[in-house]
Each structure stands twice: as C-alpha cells, then as structure tokens.
GROMACS .gro file of C-alpha atoms in nm:
model
   84
    1LEU     CA    1  -2.236  -0.224   0.060
    2GLN     CA    2  -2.110  -0.582   0.093
    3VAL     CA    3  -1.815  -0.503  -0.135
    4MET     CA    4  -1.709  -0.220   0.094
    5LYS     CA    5  -1.739  -0.445   0.400
    6ALA     CA    6  -1.526  -0.711   0.230
    7MET     CA    7  -1.269  -0.447   0.134
    8GLU     CA    8  -1.256  -0.320   0.493
    9GLU     CA    9  -1.211  -0.671   0.630
   10CYS     CA   10  -0.927  -0.743   0.385
   11THR     CA   11  -0.763  -0.414   0.477
   12ILE     CA   12  -0.779  -0.491   0.849
   13LYS     CA   13  -0.645  -0.845   0.808
   14ALA     CA   14  -0.365  -0.723   0.581
   15ALA     CA   15  -0.271  -0.451   0.829
   16ILE     CA   16  -0.257  -0.696   1.117
   17THR     CA   17  -0.071  -0.972   0.935
   18GLY     CA   18   0.142  -0.783   0.682
   19ASP     CA   19  -0.006  -1.003   0.410
   20TYR     CA   20   0.063  -0.835   0.075
   21GLY     CA   21  -0.188  -1.059  -0.106
   22LEU     CA   22  -0.468  -0.948   0.124
   23ALA     CA   23  -0.367  -0.584   0.088
   24LEU     CA   24  -0.378  -0.619  -0.290
   25GLN     CA   25  -0.715  -0.794  -0.268
   26ALA     CA   26  -0.848  -0.500  -0.065
   27PHE     CA   27  -0.736  -0.260  -0.337
   28LEU     CA   28  -0.895  -0.478  -0.605
   29LEU     CA   29  -1.223  -0.483  -0.414
   30ASN     CA   30  -1.229  -0.103  -0.397
   31PRO     CA   31  -1.473   0.019  -0.663
   32GLN     CA   32  -1.269   0.340  -0.704
   33VAL     CA   33  -0.960   0.150  -0.821
   34ILE     CA   34  -0.973   0.096  -1.196
   35GLY     CA   35  -0.798  -0.239  -1.235
   36GLY     CA   36  -0.529  -0.485  -1.137
   37LYS     CA   37  -0.221  -0.299  -1.262
   38VAL     CA   38  -0.344   0.028  -1.114
   39ALA     CA   39  -0.419  -0.143  -0.781
   40LYS     CA   40  -0.077  -0.309  -0.765
   41ASP     CA   41   0.114   0.006  -0.862
   42LEU     CA   42  -0.084   0.214  -0.613
   43LEU     CA   43  -0.034  -0.036  -0.331
   44ASP     CA   44   0.337  -0.074  -0.402
   45GLU     CA   45   0.399   0.299  -0.404
   46MET     CA   46   0.191   0.351  -0.089
   47LEU     CA   47   0.382   0.079   0.096
   48VAL     CA   48   0.715   0.239   0.004
   49ALA     CA   49   0.586   0.586   0.096
   50HIS     CA   50   0.468   0.470   0.439
   51GLU     CA   51   0.750   0.226   0.512
   52ARG     CA   52   0.823   0.391   0.844
   53TYR     CA   53   0.474   0.304   0.972
   54LEU     CA   54   0.443  -0.046   0.826
   55PRO     CA   55   0.698  -0.274   0.990
   56GLN     CA   56   0.471  -0.573   0.922
   57PHE     CA   57   0.543  -0.523   0.549
   58LYS     CA   58   0.920  -0.475   0.593
   59GLU     CA   59   1.031  -0.766   0.373
   60LYS     CA   60   0.787  -0.680   0.094
   61ILE     CA   61   0.887  -0.313   0.102
   62GLN     CA   62   1.255  -0.407   0.076
   63GLU     CA   63   1.169  -0.627  -0.223
   64LEU     CA   64   0.970  -0.348  -0.387
   65LYS     CA   65   1.251  -0.097  -0.338
   66ALA     CA   66   1.506  -0.347  -0.474
   67ASN     CA   67   1.283  -0.378  -0.782
   68GLY     CA   68   1.289  -0.002  -0.833
   69VAL     CA   69   0.955   0.100  -0.682
   70THR     CA   70   0.974   0.463  -0.574
   71VAL     CA   71   0.735   0.736  -0.473
   72LYS     CA   72   0.658   0.939  -0.783
   73ASP     CA   73   0.420   1.198  -0.641
   74GLU     CA   74   0.612   1.517  -0.559
   75LYS     CA   75   0.381   1.615  -0.273
   76VAL     CA   76   0.423   1.277  -0.111
   77GLN     CA   77   0.801   1.301  -0.158
   78ALA     CA   78   0.799   1.637   0.022
   79LEU     CA   79   0.590   1.498   0.307
   80MET     CA   80   0.827   1.204   0.341
   81LYS     CA   81   1.126   1.440   0.371
   82GLU     CA   82   0.948   1.638   0.641
   83ALA     CA   83   0.873   1.322   0.838
   84TYR     CA   84   1.239   1.222   0.857
   0.00000   0.00000   0.00000
C-alpha cells in the first residue's frame, strides 16, 4: 500500500513539474512494471504519444523524438491520428 502511495505522489509531482526523473521513478515504483528498461521505454513512448497534452515535458519529448523514440503500438498510432 505504501509503494502505491509513493508511486502516486511521484506521478503527481512529475505531472506538475515536468520532471522526467520523477516520472521514471513513478514507473519504477509501480509493481506492474517489470524493470528499469521496460519502465524507461514505456515512459518514453507514452510521453511521445501524449505530447499534445504534456507541455511541461516539451523539451524532454523533443529530445526523445530526436533520439528516434516513436509510438510503436498501432492502436495508439490510430488514436493519435484521430486526435489531430
């Protein structure tokens, strides 16, 4: 229960501040995320997928995209096209 509370607090702080490190920490605290590489890849792809709604992460998202991070899930790609 305390792990979930810590994860929620990290998520909230990351969302408010745009702090990538806190966002990654929240993913790492999530017991459903297998490990560090999975957490980072998942976070990176989610940030790129939701760029439109995350202006606080603008610089990090630009960096991720410049480094070749893309949305790989076809359903998410379709949803992104519909949103624009």
